[in-house]
CSV table of C-alpha atoms and ligand atoms in Angstrom, one decimal:
chain,number,residue,atom,x,y,z
A,1,MET,CA,29.7,187.0,-54.2
A,2,SER,CA,29.5,190.1,-51.9
A,3,ALA,CA,26.2,192.7,-52.8
A,4,ASP,CA,28.2,194.6,-55.1
A,5,SER,CA,30.4,192.4,-56.6
A,6,LEU,CA,30.9,190.0,-59.9
A,7,ALA,CA,34.6,189.0,-58.5
A,8,GLY,CA,35.5,185.1,-59.8
A,9,CYS,CA,31.8,184.8,-61.3
A,10,HIS,CA,32.0,183.4,-64.3
A,11,ALA,CA,30.1,184.6,-67.2
A,12,VAL,CA,29.2,183.2,-70.8
A,13,VAL,CA,28.8,186.0,-73.3
A,14,THR,CA,27.4,184.7,-76.7
A,15,GLY,CA,28.4,187.2,-79.4
A,16,GLY,CA,31.2,188.5,-77.5
A,17,GLY,CA,33.6,189.0,-80.0
A,18,ARG,CA,32.2,192.7,-81.2
A,19,GLY,CA,29.4,195.3,-80.3
A,20,ILE,CA,27.1,195.3,-77.5
A,21,GLY,CA,28.9,191.8,-76.6
A,22,LEU,CA,32.2,193.0,-76.2
A,23,ALA,CA,31.2,195.9,-73.9
A,24,VAL,CA,29.4,193.9,-71.9
A,25,ALA,CA,32.2,191.4,-71.8
A,26,ARG,CA,34.4,194.9,-70.8
A,27,ARG,CA,31.9,196.0,-68.1
A,28,LEU,CA,31.7,192.2,-66.5
A,29,ALA,CA,36.0,191.6,-66.5
A,30,ALA,CA,36.1,195.3,-64.9
A,31,GLU,CA,34.0,193.8,-62.3
A,32,GLY,CA,36.7,190.9,-62.2
A,33,ALA,CA,34.4,188.3,-63.6
A,34,VAL,CA,36.6,185.5,-65.5
A,35,LEU,CA,34.7,184.7,-69.4
A,36,THR,CA,33.8,182.6,-71.8
A,37,LEU,CA,33.5,184.4,-75.1
A,38,VAL,CA,31.0,182.7,-77.2
A,39,GLY,CA,30.8,183.6,-81.1
A,40,ARG,CA,31.3,182.1,-84.9
A,41,ASP,CA,34.7,184.1,-85.4
A,42,ARG,CA,37.5,182.5,-84.0
A,43,ALA,CA,39.6,184.7,-85.0
A,44,ARG,CA,37.7,188.0,-83.8
A,45,LEU,CA,36.9,186.1,-80.1
A,46,ASP,CA,40.9,185.6,-80.0
A,47,GLU,CA,41.2,189.7,-80.5
A,48,ALA,CA,38.9,190.5,-78.3
A,49,ALA,CA,39.8,188.3,-75.5
A,50,ARG,CA,43.4,190.2,-76.3
A,51,SER,CA,41.8,193.3,-75.8
A,52,LEU,CA,40.7,192.7,-72.5
A,53,PRO,CA,42.8,193.7,-68.7
A,54,ALA,CA,45.4,191.3,-68.8
A,55,SER,CA,43.8,190.2,-65.6
A,56,ALA,CA,40.2,189.0,-67.4
A,57,ALA,CA,40.5,185.3,-67.8
A,58,CYS,CA,39.3,185.0,-71.0
A,59,ARG,CA,38.0,181.6,-73.0
A,60,VAL,CA,36.7,180.9,-76.5
A,61,LEU,CA,34.9,178.9,-77.8
A,62,ALA,CA,33.3,179.2,-81.5
A,63,CYS,CA,30.3,178.4,-81.9
A,64,ASP,CA,27.0,178.6,-84.1
A,65,VAL,CA,24.8,179.9,-81.3
A,66,GLY,CA,22.1,178.5,-84.5
A,67,GLU,CA,23.0,175.4,-84.6
A,68,ALA,CA,21.6,172.9,-81.9
A,69,ALA,CA,24.7,170.1,-82.3
A,70,GLN,CA,27.3,173.2,-81.7
A,71,VAL,CA,25.5,174.5,-78.7
A,72,ALA,CA,25.3,171.1,-77.0
A,73,ARG,CA,29.2,170.8,-77.4
A,74,ALA,CA,30.0,174.3,-76.2
A,75,PHE,CA,28.3,173.7,-73.3
A,76,GLU,CA,29.2,170.7,-72.6
A,77,SER,CA,32.9,171.9,-72.8
A,78,ILE,CA,32.1,174.8,-70.5
A,79,ALA,CA,30.5,172.3,-68.0
A,80,GLN,CA,34.0,170.2,-68.4
A,81,ALA,CA,36.3,173.3,-67.6
A,82,GLY,CA,35.2,173.2,-64.1
A,83,ARG,CA,34.6,176.7,-63.7
A,84,GLY,CA,31.2,176.3,-62.5
A,85,LEU,CA,28.8,179.3,-64.3
A,86,ALA,CA,26.9,182.3,-62.9
A,87,ILE,CA,25.9,184.6,-65.8
A,88,LEU,CA,24.8,183.6,-69.4
A,89,VAL,CA,24.7,186.7,-71.5
A,90,ASN,CA,22.7,185.9,-74.9
A,91,ASN,CA,24.0,189.1,-76.7
A,92,ALA,CA,24.5,186.7,-80.0
A,93,GLY,CA,22.2,188.4,-82.9
A,94,ILE,CA,22.0,189.0,-86.5
A,95,GLY,CA,19.3,191.6,-88.1
A,96,HIS,CA,17.6,192.2,-91.9
A,97,SER,CA,15.6,195.1,-93.2
A,98,ALA,CA,13.2,194.5,-96.0
A,99,ARG,CA,9.4,194.3,-96.4
A,100,LEU,CA,8.2,190.7,-95.5
A,101,ALA,CA,6.8,190.1,-99.3
A,102,ASP,CA,11.0,190.3,-99.7
A,103,THR,CA,11.9,187.8,-96.4
A,104,ASP,CA,13.3,184.6,-97.9
A,105,ASP,CA,12.7,181.5,-96.0
A,106,ALA,CA,16.6,181.3,-95.8
A,107,THR,CA,16.1,184.1,-93.8
A,108,ILE,CA,13.6,183.9,-92.1
A,109,ASP,CA,15.1,180.7,-90.5
A,110,ALA,CA,18.1,182.4,-89.8
A,111,LEU,CA,16.9,185.6,-87.5
A,112,LEU,CA,14.8,182.5,-85.9
A,113,ALA,CA,17.3,180.1,-85.0
A,114,THR,CA,20.3,182.4,-84.3
A,115,ASN,CA,18.4,185.2,-82.1
A,116,LEU,CA,15.2,183.0,-80.8
A,117,ALA,CA,16.1,179.9,-80.4
A,118,GLY,CA,19.6,180.5,-80.4
A,119,THR,CA,18.4,182.2,-76.7
A,120,MET,CA,16.6,179.5,-75.8
A,121,ARG,CA,19.2,176.6,-76.2
A,122,CYS,CA,22.1,178.4,-75.0
A,123,THR,CA,20.1,179.0,-71.6
A,124,ARG,CA,18.5,175.4,-71.9
A,125,ALA,CA,22.1,174.2,-71.9
A,126,ALA,CA,23.3,176.9,-69.3
A,127,LEU,CA,20.6,176.1,-66.7
A,128,PRO,CA,22.3,172.9,-65.0
A,129,LEU,CA,25.3,175.2,-64.1
A,130,LEU,CA,23.4,178.1,-63.3
A,131,MET,CA,21.0,176.4,-60.5
A,132,GLY,CA,25.3,175.5,-59.5
A,133,ALA,CA,25.3,179.4,-58.5
A,134,ALA,CA,24.4,181.5,-55.8
A,135,HIS,CA,23.0,183.9,-57.4
A,136,GLY,CA,23.0,182.7,-61.4
A,137,ARG,CA,21.6,185.9,-63.9
A,138,VAL,CA,20.4,185.2,-67.2
A,139,VAL,CA,20.5,188.6,-69.7
A,140,ASN,CA,19.0,188.2,-72.8
A,141,ILE,CA,19.8,191.3,-75.4
A,142,ALA,CA,16.4,191.8,-77.0
A,143,SER,CA,15.5,195.1,-78.2
A,144,THR,CA,13.1,197.3,-78.5
A,145,ALA,CA,11.5,195.8,-81.6
A,146,GLY,CA,10.6,192.7,-78.7
A,147,LEU,CA,8.0,195.4,-77.5
A,148,VAL,CA,7.1,197.9,-80.1
A,149,GLY,CA,6.6,196.7,-84.2
A,150,TYR,CA,8.8,198.5,-86.8
A,151,PRO,CA,8.2,198.7,-90.9
A,152,TYR,CA,10.5,196.6,-92.9
A,153,VAL,CA,11.6,194.3,-90.0
A,154,ALA,CA,8.9,192.3,-89.1
A,155,ALA,CA,10.7,188.9,-88.8
A,156,TYR,CA,13.6,190.5,-86.6
A,157,CYS,CA,10.3,191.7,-84.6
A,158,ALA,CA,8.8,188.1,-84.3
A,159,ALA,CA,12.2,186.7,-82.9
A,160,LYS,CA,12.8,189.4,-80.6
A,161,HIS,CA,9.0,189.6,-79.3
A,162,GLY,CA,9.9,185.3,-78.7
A,163,VAL,CA,12.9,186.6,-76.3
A,164,VAL,CA,11.1,189.3,-74.1
A,165,GLY,CA,8.2,186.5,-73.8
A,166,PHE,CA,10.3,183.8,-73.1
A,167,THR,CA,12.6,186.1,-70.9
A,168,ARG,CA,8.5,186.6,-68.7
A,169,ALA,CA,7.9,182.9,-68.7
A,170,LEU,CA,11.2,181.2,-67.9
A,171,ALA,CA,11.7,184.0,-65.0
A,172,LEU,CA,8.1,182.8,-63.5
A,173,GLU,CA,9.4,178.8,-63.6
A,174,LEU,CA,12.8,179.2,-62.3
A,175,ALA,CA,11.4,182.1,-59.5
A,176,LYS,CA,11.9,179.8,-56.8
A,177,SER,CA,15.7,179.4,-57.8
A,178,PRO,CA,18.5,181.4,-57.3
A,179,VAL,CA,18.6,182.4,-61.1
A,180,THR,CA,16.8,185.3,-62.2
A,181,VAL,CA,15.9,185.7,-66.1
A,182,ASN,CA,15.9,189.3,-67.9
A,183,ALA,CA,16.1,191.5,-71.1
A,184,VAL,CA,17.8,194.0,-71.9
A,185,CYS,CA,16.4,195.8,-74.6
A,186,PRO,CA,18.6,198.6,-77.0
A,187,GLY,CA,17.6,201.3,-78.9
A,188,SER,CA,19.5,201.7,-82.0
A,189,THR,CA,22.8,201.4,-80.5
A,190,ASP,CA,26.1,202.4,-82.1
A,191,THR,CA,27.6,199.0,-83.0
A,192,ASP,CA,27.9,197.2,-86.9
A,193,ILE,CA,24.2,196.1,-86.7
A,194,ALA,CA,23.2,199.8,-86.8
A,195,ARG,CA,25.8,200.8,-89.8
A,196,GLU,CA,24.2,198.2,-91.7
A,197,ALA,CA,20.6,199.3,-90.7
A,198,VAL,CA,22.1,202.8,-92.1
A,199,ALA,CA,22.7,201.0,-95.2
A,200,ASN,CA,19.5,200.0,-95.9
A,201,ILE,CA,18.2,202.9,-95.4
A,202,ARG,CA,20.7,204.6,-97.9
A,203,ALA,CA,19.5,201.8,-100.6
A,204,ARG,CA,16.1,202.6,-100.1
A,205,THR,CA,15.9,205.8,-100.0
A,206,GLY,CA,18.2,207.2,-101.6
A,207,ARG,CA,19.5,209.5,-98.5
A,208,ASP,CA,23.5,210.4,-97.5
A,209,GLU,CA,25.0,208.9,-94.9
A,210,ALA,CA,24.3,211.6,-92.6
A,211,ASP,CA,20.3,211.9,-93.4
A,212,ALA,CA,20.2,208.1,-92.7
A,213,LEU,CA,22.0,207.9,-89.5
A,214,GLY,CA,19.8,211.0,-88.8
A,215,ALA,CA,16.7,209.0,-89.3
A,216,LEU,CA,17.8,206.1,-87.1
A,217,ALA,CA,19.0,208.1,-84.5
A,218,ALA,CA,15.5,210.6,-84.4
A,219,ARG,CA,13.8,207.6,-83.2
A,220,ASN,CA,15.3,208.4,-80.0
A,221,PRO,CA,13.6,211.3,-77.8
A,222,GLN,CA,17.5,211.8,-77.4
A,223,ARG,CA,18.4,211.8,-81.0
A,224,ARG,CA,21.2,209.9,-81.0
A,225,LEU,CA,22.4,206.3,-80.9
A,226,VAL,CA,22.2,204.4,-77.4
A,227,THR,CA,26.0,203.9,-76.8
A,228,PRO,CA,27.6,199.8,-76.5
A,229,GLY,CA,28.6,200.9,-73.2
A,230,GLU,CA,25.1,202.3,-71.6
A,231,VAL,CA,24.1,198.3,-72.6
A,232,ALA,CA,26.3,197.2,-71.0
A,233,GLU,CA,26.3,198.9,-67.9
A,234,THR,CA,22.8,197.7,-67.5
A,235,VAL,CA,23.8,194.1,-67.7
A,236,ARG,CA,25.9,194.4,-64.9
A,237,TRP,CA,23.5,195.8,-63.3
A,238,LEU,CA,21.0,193.1,-63.2
A,239,CYS,CA,24.2,190.6,-62.7
A,240,LEU,CA,24.7,191.7,-59.0
A,241,PRO,CA,23.3,189.5,-56.7
A,242,SER,CA,22.3,193.4,-55.2
A,243,SER,CA,19.0,193.1,-58.7
A,244,ALA,CA,18.1,189.2,-57.1
A,245,SER,CA,14.1,190.7,-56.8
A,246,VAL,CA,14.4,192.6,-60.5
A,247,ASN,CA,13.5,188.9,-62.2
A,248,GLY,CA,10.9,188.7,-65.7
A,249,GLN,CA,11.8,192.7,-66.8
A,250,ALA,CA,12.1,194.0,-70.3
A,251,ILE,CA,14.4,196.6,-69.7
A,252,ALA,CA,14.7,199.6,-72.8
A,253,VAL,CA,17.8,201.2,-73.3
A,254,ASP,CA,16.3,203.6,-75.4
A,255,GLY,CA,16.4,207.3,-74.5
A,256,GLY,CA,12.9,206.8,-73.8
A,257,GLU,CA,11.8,205.4,-78.0
A,258,VAL,CA,9.0,203.1,-76.2
A,259,ALA,CA,8.2,205.4,-73.4
A,260,GLY,CA,5.3,207.1,-75.0
B,301,NDP,P1,27.5,193.4,-83.8
B,301,NDP,O1,26.8,193.0,-85.4
B,301,NDP,O2,27.6,194.2,-83.6
B,301,NDP,O3,27.5,192.2,-83.4
B,301,NDP,C1,26.6,190.6,-83.7
B,301,NDP,C2,27.9,189.5,-82.6
B,301,NDP,O4,26.6,188.3,-82.5
B,301,NDP,C3,28.8,189.2,-83.0
B,301,NDP,O5,30.0,189.0,-82.3
B,301,NDP,C4,28.6,188.1,-84.0
B,301,NDP,O6,29.8,187.5,-83.5
B,301,NDP,C5,27.4,187.0,-82.7
B,301,NDP,N1,26.6,186.5,-83.7
B,301,NDP,C6,26.3,186.3,-85.0
B,301,NDP,N2,25.8,185.4,-85.0
B,301,NDP,C7,25.6,184.3,-84.6
B,301,NDP,C8,25.8,183.2,-84.2
B,301,NDP,N3,24.6,182.2,-85.4
B,301,NDP,N4,26.3,182.2,-83.4
B,301,NDP,C9,27.3,183.2,-82.4
B,301,NDP,N5,27.2,184.3,-82.6
B,301,NDP,C10,26.6,184.6,-82.9
B,301,NDP,O7,25.9,193.6,-83.4
B,301,NDP,P2,25.4,194.2,-81.9
B,301,NDP,O8,26.0,194.2,-80.9
B,301,NDP,O9,24.5,195.8,-82.0
B,301,NDP,O10,24.1,192.8,-81.5
B,301,NDP,C11,24.0,192.6,-80.0
B,301,NDP,C12,23.1,191.9,-80.2
B,301,NDP,O11,22.5,192.9,-79.9
B,301,NDP,C13,21.7,191.3,-81.0
B,301,NDP,O12,21.0,190.4,-80.7
B,301,NDP,C14,20.9,192.2,-81.2
B,301,NDP,O13,20.1,191.8,-81.8
B,301,NDP,C15,20.6,193.2,-80.3
B,301,NDP,N6,20.3,194.8,-80.5
B,301,NDP,C16,21.2,195.6,-81.3
B,301,NDP,C17,20.8,196.9,-81.9
B,301,NDP,C18,21.4,198.0,-82.5
B,301,NDP,O14,21.4,198.7,-82.7
B,301,NDP,N7,22.5,197.6,-82.4
B,301,NDP,C19,19.5,197.5,-81.2
B,301,NDP,C20,18.5,196.0,-80.2
B,301,NDP,C21,19.3,195.1,-80.0
B,301,NDP,P3,30.6,186.4,-85.1
B,301,NDP,O15,30.4,187.0,-86.3
B,301,NDP,O16,31.9,186.2,-84.6
B,301,NDP,O17,29.6,184.5,-85.0
Protein backbone atom coordinates (compact mmCIF):
# COMPACT_ATOMS: atom_id res chain seq x y z
CA MET A 1 0.00 0.00 0.00
CA SER A 2 1.17 3.55 -0.61
CA ALA A 3 1.92 6.02 2.20
CA ASP A 4 -1.57 7.43 2.18
CA SER A 5 -3.80 4.57 1.13
CA LEU A 6 -5.49 1.62 2.79
CA ALA A 7 -6.70 0.20 -0.53
CA GLY A 8 -6.97 -3.58 -0.36
CA CYS A 9 -5.93 -3.79 3.31
CA HIS A 10 -7.93 -6.28 5.33
CA ALA A 11 -9.24 -4.77 8.58
CA VAL A 12 -11.04 -6.58 11.41
CA VAL A 13 -13.30 -4.30 13.46
CA THR A 14 -14.76 -5.78 16.63
CA GLY A 15 -18.12 -4.33 17.60
CA GLY A 16 -18.44 -3.21 13.99
CA GLY A 17 -22.22 -3.52 13.88
CA ARG A 18 -23.07 -0.10 15.31
CA GLY A 19 -21.81 3.04 17.02
CA ILE A 20 -18.11 3.85 16.83
CA GLY A 21 -17.25 0.46 15.29
CA LEU A 22 -19.61 0.98 12.36
CA ALA A 23 -18.26 4.51 11.84
CA VAL A 24 -14.72 3.07 11.76
CA ALA A 25 -15.82 0.39 9.28
CA ARG A 26 -17.36 3.06 7.04
CA ARG A 27 -14.26 5.24 7.22
CA LEU A 28 -11.87 2.37 6.43
CA ALA A 29 -14.15 1.11 3.63
CA ALA A 30 -14.08 4.60 2.12
CA GLU A 31 -10.29 4.24 1.98
CA GLY A 32 -10.64 0.98 0.07
CA ALA A 33 -10.07 -1.44 2.95
CA VAL A 34 -11.74 -4.85 2.91
CA LEU A 35 -13.48 -5.64 6.17
CA THR A 36 -14.43 -8.30 8.64
CA LEU A 37 -16.96 -7.11 11.21
CA VAL A 38 -17.11 -9.02 14.50
CA GLY A 39 -19.85 -8.88 17.13
CA ARG A 40 -22.40 -10.97 19.01
CA ASP A 41 -25.48 -9.97 17.03
CA ARG A 42 -25.23 -11.58 13.60
CA ALA A 43 -28.34 -9.87 12.20
CA ARG A 44 -27.01 -6.45 13.18
CA LEU A 45 -23.64 -7.25 11.58
CA ASP A 46 -25.35 -8.31 8.36
CA GLU A 47 -27.31 -5.05 8.34
CA ALA A 48 -24.10 -3.06 8.96
CA ALA A 49 -22.33 -4.88 6.12
CA ARG A 50 -25.24 -4.10 3.78
CA SER A 51 -25.00 -0.41 4.72
CA LEU A 52 -21.38 -0.18 3.55
CA PRO A 53 -20.58 0.96 0.01
CA ALA A 54 -21.17 -1.85 -2.46
CA SER A 55 -17.46 -1.91 -3.26
CA ALA A 56 -16.49 -2.71 0.35
CA ALA A 57 -15.82 -6.43 0.47
CA CYS A 58 -17.23 -7.18 3.90
CA ARG A 59 -17.47 -10.42 5.83
CA VAL A 60 -19.17 -10.77 9.20
CA LEU A 61 -18.37 -13.12 12.08
CA ALA A 62 -20.51 -13.71 15.14
CA CYS A 63 -18.22 -13.84 18.17
CA ASP A 64 -18.37 -12.79 21.81
CA VAL A 65 -14.92 -11.30 22.42
CA GLY A 66 -15.31 -12.06 26.13
CA GLU A 67 -15.30 -15.81 25.38
CA ALA A 68 -11.80 -17.21 24.77
CA ALA A 69 -12.94 -20.19 22.69
CA GLN A 70 -15.08 -18.00 20.42
CA VAL A 71 -12.18 -15.60 19.84
CA ALA A 72 -9.87 -18.50 18.95
CA ARG A 73 -12.45 -19.88 16.48
CA ALA A 74 -13.08 -16.48 14.91
CA PHE A 75 -9.41 -15.83 14.21
CA GLU A 76 -8.91 -19.37 12.88
CA SER A 77 -11.67 -18.60 10.43
CA ILE A 78 -10.08 -15.23 9.57
CA ALA A 79 -6.74 -16.95 8.94
CA GLN A 80 -8.37 -19.63 6.77
CA ALA A 81 -10.15 -17.02 4.66
CA GLY A 82 -6.76 -16.16 3.21
CA ARG A 83 -7.16 -12.38 3.07
CA GLY A 84 -4.21 -11.73 5.38
CA LEU A 85 -4.70 -9.07 8.03
CA ALA A 86 -3.28 -5.55 8.19
CA ILE A 87 -5.52 -3.80 10.74
CA LEU A 88 -7.20 -4.87 13.97
CA VAL A 89 -9.52 -2.36 15.62
CA ASN A 90 -10.45 -3.57 19.11
CA ASN A 91 -13.62 -1.58 19.57
CA ALA A 92 -16.11 -4.03 21.16
CA GLY A 93 -17.02 -2.78 24.58
CA ILE A 94 -19.72 -2.39 27.17
CA GLY A 95 -20.35 0.33 29.73
CA HIS A 96 -21.86 0.27 33.18
CA SER A 97 -22.31 2.95 35.76
CA ALA A 98 -23.07 2.41 39.43
CA ARG A 99 -21.39 2.91 42.78
CA LEU A 100 -18.75 0.23 43.32
CA ALA A 101 -20.77 -1.03 46.28
CA ASP A 102 -23.67 -1.70 43.87
CA THR A 103 -21.52 -3.35 41.18
CA ASP A 104 -21.90 -7.14 41.42
CA ASP A 105 -19.36 -9.82 40.49
CA ALA A 106 -21.06 -10.67 37.21
CA THR A 107 -20.85 -7.04 36.11
CA ILE A 108 -17.17 -6.73 37.09
CA ASP A 109 -16.40 -9.98 35.23
CA ALA A 110 -18.29 -8.88 32.10
CA LEU A 111 -16.63 -5.44 31.99
CA LEU A 112 -13.16 -6.93 32.32
CA ALA A 113 -13.83 -9.86 29.96
CA THR A 114 -15.26 -7.74 27.16
CA ASN A 115 -13.31 -4.50 27.42
CA LEU A 116 -9.90 -5.74 28.57
CA ALA A 117 -9.44 -9.50 28.14
CA GLY A 118 -11.31 -9.36 24.80
CA THR A 119 -8.87 -6.73 23.52
CA MET A 120 -5.87 -8.77 24.65
CA ARG A 121 -7.16 -12.08 23.28
CA CYS A 122 -8.17 -10.68 19.89
CA THR A 123 -4.78 -9.00 19.59
CA ARG A 124 -2.89 -12.16 20.55
CA ALA A 125 -4.89 -14.20 18.05
CA ALA A 126 -4.40 -11.60 15.30
CA LEU A 127 -0.66 -11.07 15.77
CA PRO A 128 0.65 -13.93 13.59
CA LEU A 129 -1.40 -12.51 10.70
CA LEU A 130 -0.52 -8.87 11.43
CA MET A 131 3.17 -9.75 11.42
CA GLY A 132 2.77 -10.76 7.78
CA ALA A 133 1.48 -7.30 6.78
CA ALA A 134 3.77 -4.60 5.45
CA HIS A 135 2.34 -2.14 8.00
CA GLY A 136 0.38 -3.96 10.72
CA ARG A 137 -1.85 -1.82 12.91
CA VAL A 138 -3.60 -2.48 16.21
CA VAL A 139 -5.93 0.31 17.32
CA ASN A 140 -7.63 -0.14 20.68
CA ILE A 141 -10.69 1.98 21.39
CA ALA A 142 -10.13 2.78 25.05
CA SER A 143 -11.74 5.91 26.52
CA THR A 144 -10.89 9.04 28.45
CA ALA A 145 -11.87 6.66 31.29
CA GLY A 146 -8.57 4.95 30.45
CA LEU A 147 -6.69 8.16 31.26
CA VAL A 148 -8.54 9.70 34.22
CA GLY A 149 -11.07 8.56 36.81
CA TYR A 150 -14.78 9.39 36.88
CA PRO A 151 -17.22 8.71 39.70
CA TYR A 152 -19.62 5.73 39.46
CA VAL A 153 -17.67 3.87 36.75
CA ALA A 154 -14.81 2.30 38.75
CA ALA A 155 -14.91 -1.09 37.02
CA TYR A 156 -15.22 0.43 33.53
CA CYS A 157 -12.34 2.84 34.33
CA ALA A 158 -10.22 -0.06 35.61
CA ALA A 159 -10.81 -2.02 32.39
CA LYS A 160 -10.06 0.98 30.16
CA HIS A 161 -6.92 1.92 32.14
CA GLY A 162 -5.93 -1.71 31.53
CA VAL A 163 -6.43 -1.26 27.78
CA VAL A 164 -4.15 1.79 27.80
CA GLY A 165 -1.48 -0.07 29.81
CA PHE A 166 -1.74 -3.06 27.46
CA THR A 167 -1.35 -0.72 24.47
CA ARG A 168 1.79 0.92 25.85
CA ALA A 169 3.44 -2.37 26.85
CA LEU A 170 2.68 -4.22 23.61
CA ALA A 171 3.84 -1.27 21.50
CA LEU A 172 7.26 -1.56 23.12
CA GLU A 173 7.27 -5.35 22.82
CA LEU A 174 6.60 -5.09 19.06
CA ALA A 175 8.60 -1.94 18.33
CA LYS A 176 11.10 -3.75 16.12
CA SER A 177 8.32 -5.25 14.01
CA PRO A 178 6.20 -3.49 11.35
CA VAL A 179 3.21 -3.51 13.75
CA THR A 180 2.20 -0.41 15.72
CA VAL A 181 -0.16 -0.48 18.68
CA ASN A 182 -2.10 2.61 19.74
CA ALA A 183 -5.19 3.52 21.70
CA VAL A 184 -7.86 6.06 20.86
CA CYS A 185 -9.56 7.56 23.90
CA PRO A 186 -12.90 9.14 23.06
CA GLY A 187 -14.78 11.38 25.44
CA SER A 188 -18.56 10.89 25.63
CA THR A 189 -19.56 9.98 22.10
CA ASP A 190 -23.01 10.02 20.53
CA THR A 191 -23.84 6.27 20.53
CA ASP A 192 -25.96 3.77 22.46
CA ILE A 193 -23.45 3.81 25.35
CA ALA A 194 -23.92 7.57 25.78
CA ARG A 195 -27.71 7.12 25.60
CA GLU A 196 -27.49 4.50 28.37
CA ALA A 197 -25.39 6.93 30.42
CA VAL A 198 -28.05 9.62 29.97
CA ALA A 199 -30.76 7.17 31.12
CA ASN A 200 -28.62 6.34 34.14
CA ILE A 201 -28.09 9.98 35.09
CA ARG A 202 -31.86 10.52 34.80
CA ALA A 203 -32.61 7.52 37.01
CA ARG A 204 -30.06 8.57 39.62
CA THR A 205 -30.77 12.29 39.73
CA GLY A 206 -34.34 12.71 38.45
CA ARG A 207 -33.12 15.20 35.81
CA ASP A 208 -34.95 15.43 32.49
CA GLU A 209 -33.41 14.19 29.22
CA ALA A 210 -31.98 17.56 28.12
CA ASP A 211 -30.45 18.19 31.54
CA ALA A 212 -28.91 14.72 31.75
CA LEU A 213 -27.50 15.04 28.24
CA GLY A 214 -26.19 18.48 29.15
CA ALA A 215 -24.41 17.01 32.19
CA LEU A 216 -22.66 14.46 29.99
CA ALA A 217 -21.75 17.02 27.32
CA ALA A 218 -20.53 19.49 29.97
CA ARG A 219 -17.49 17.30 30.66
CA ASN A 220 -16.29 18.22 27.18
CA PRO A 221 -14.87 21.78 27.07
CA GLN A 222 -16.56 22.09 23.64
CA ARG A 223 -19.89 21.38 25.42
CA ARG A 224 -20.99 18.62 23.07
CA LEU A 225 -20.75 14.91 22.49
CA VAL A 226 -17.96 13.67 20.23
CA THR A 227 -19.28 12.16 16.98
CA PRO A 228 -18.46 8.54 16.00
CA GLY A 229 -17.06 9.92 12.74
CA GLU A 230 -14.49 12.00 14.62
CA VAL A 231 -13.25 8.90 16.43
CA ALA A 232 -13.20 6.97 13.14
CA GLU A 233 -11.10 9.65 11.48
CA THR A 234 -8.41 9.29 14.16
CA VAL A 235 -8.44 5.52 13.68
CA ARG A 236 -8.05 5.97 9.92
CA TRP A 237 -5.05 8.24 10.43
CA LEU A 238 -3.36 5.77 12.81
CA CYS A 239 -3.85 3.00 10.24
CA LEU A 240 -2.03 4.81 7.43
CA PRO A 241 1.43 3.50 6.54
CA SER A 242 2.69 7.08 7.00
CA SER A 243 1.73 6.94 10.72
CA ALA A 244 4.40 4.30 11.39
CA SER A 245 6.23 6.32 14.03
CA VAL A 246 3.10 6.89 16.11
CA ASN A 247 3.35 3.97 18.51
CA GLY A 248 2.26 3.25 22.08
CA GLN A 249 0.11 6.38 22.23
CA ALA A 250 -3.24 6.96 23.89
CA ILE A 251 -4.82 9.71 21.82
CA ALA A 252 -7.73 11.57 23.38
CA VAL A 253 -10.58 12.58 21.06
CA ASP A 254 -12.48 14.57 23.63
CA GLY A 255 -12.62 18.28 22.79
CA GLY A 256 -9.85 18.88 25.34
CA GLU A 257 -11.50 17.20 28.33
CA VAL A 258 -8.32 15.60 29.71
CA ALA A 259 -6.02 18.44 28.61
CA GLY A 260 -6.33 20.39 31.86
P1 LIG B 1 -22.23 0.72 21.29
O1 LIG B 1 -22.96 0.19 22.47
O2 LIG B 1 -22.95 1.54 20.27
O3 LIG B 1 -21.49 -0.46 20.52
C1 LIG B 1 -20.78 -1.44 21.18
C2 LIG B 1 -20.35 -2.47 20.17
O4 LIG B 1 -19.58 -3.48 20.86
C3 LIG B 1 -21.50 -3.15 19.52
O5 LIG B 1 -21.24 -3.29 18.14
C4 LIG B 1 -21.56 -4.51 20.18
O6 LIG B 1 -22.03 -5.48 19.27
C5 LIG B 1 -20.10 -4.76 20.52
N1 LIG B 1 -19.93 -5.66 21.65
C6 LIG B 1 -20.28 -5.45 22.94
N2 LIG B 1 -19.98 -6.51 23.68
C7 LIG B 1 -19.39 -7.42 22.85
C8 LIG B 1 -18.85 -8.71 23.02
N3 LIG B 1 -18.82 -9.31 24.22
N4 LIG B 1 -18.35 -9.34 21.94
C9 LIG B 1 -18.35 -8.76 20.72
N5 LIG B 1 -18.85 -7.53 20.50
C10 LIG B 1 -19.36 -6.87 21.55
O7 LIG B 1 -21.03 1.55 21.93
P2 LIG B 1 -19.93 2.54 21.34
O8 LIG B 1 -19.91 2.48 19.87
O9 LIG B 1 -20.10 3.82 22.02
O10 LIG B 1 -18.63 1.84 21.96
C11 LIG B 1 -17.57 1.37 21.19
C12 LIG B 1 -16.31 1.43 22.04
O11 LIG B 1 -16.02 2.78 22.35
C13 LIG B 1 -16.42 0.70 23.38
O12 LIG B 1 -15.21 0.03 23.64
C14 LIG B 1 -16.62 1.82 24.37
O13 LIG B 1 -16.17 1.50 25.66
C15 LIG B 1 -15.78 2.91 23.74
N6 LIG B 1 -16.11 4.26 24.16
C16 LIG B 1 -17.38 4.78 23.98
C17 LIG B 1 -17.66 6.05 24.41
C18 LIG B 1 -19.03 6.65 24.29
O14 LIG B 1 -19.32 7.64 24.97
N7 LIG B 1 -19.90 6.14 23.41
C19 LIG B 1 -16.65 6.90 25.05
C20 LIG B 1 -15.36 6.25 25.17
C21 LIG B 1 -15.13 4.99 24.74
P3 LIG B 1 -23.00 -6.70 19.67
O15 LIG B 1 -24.04 -6.16 20.60
O16 LIG B 1 -23.50 -7.20 18.36
O17 LIG B 1 -22.10 -7.69 20.31
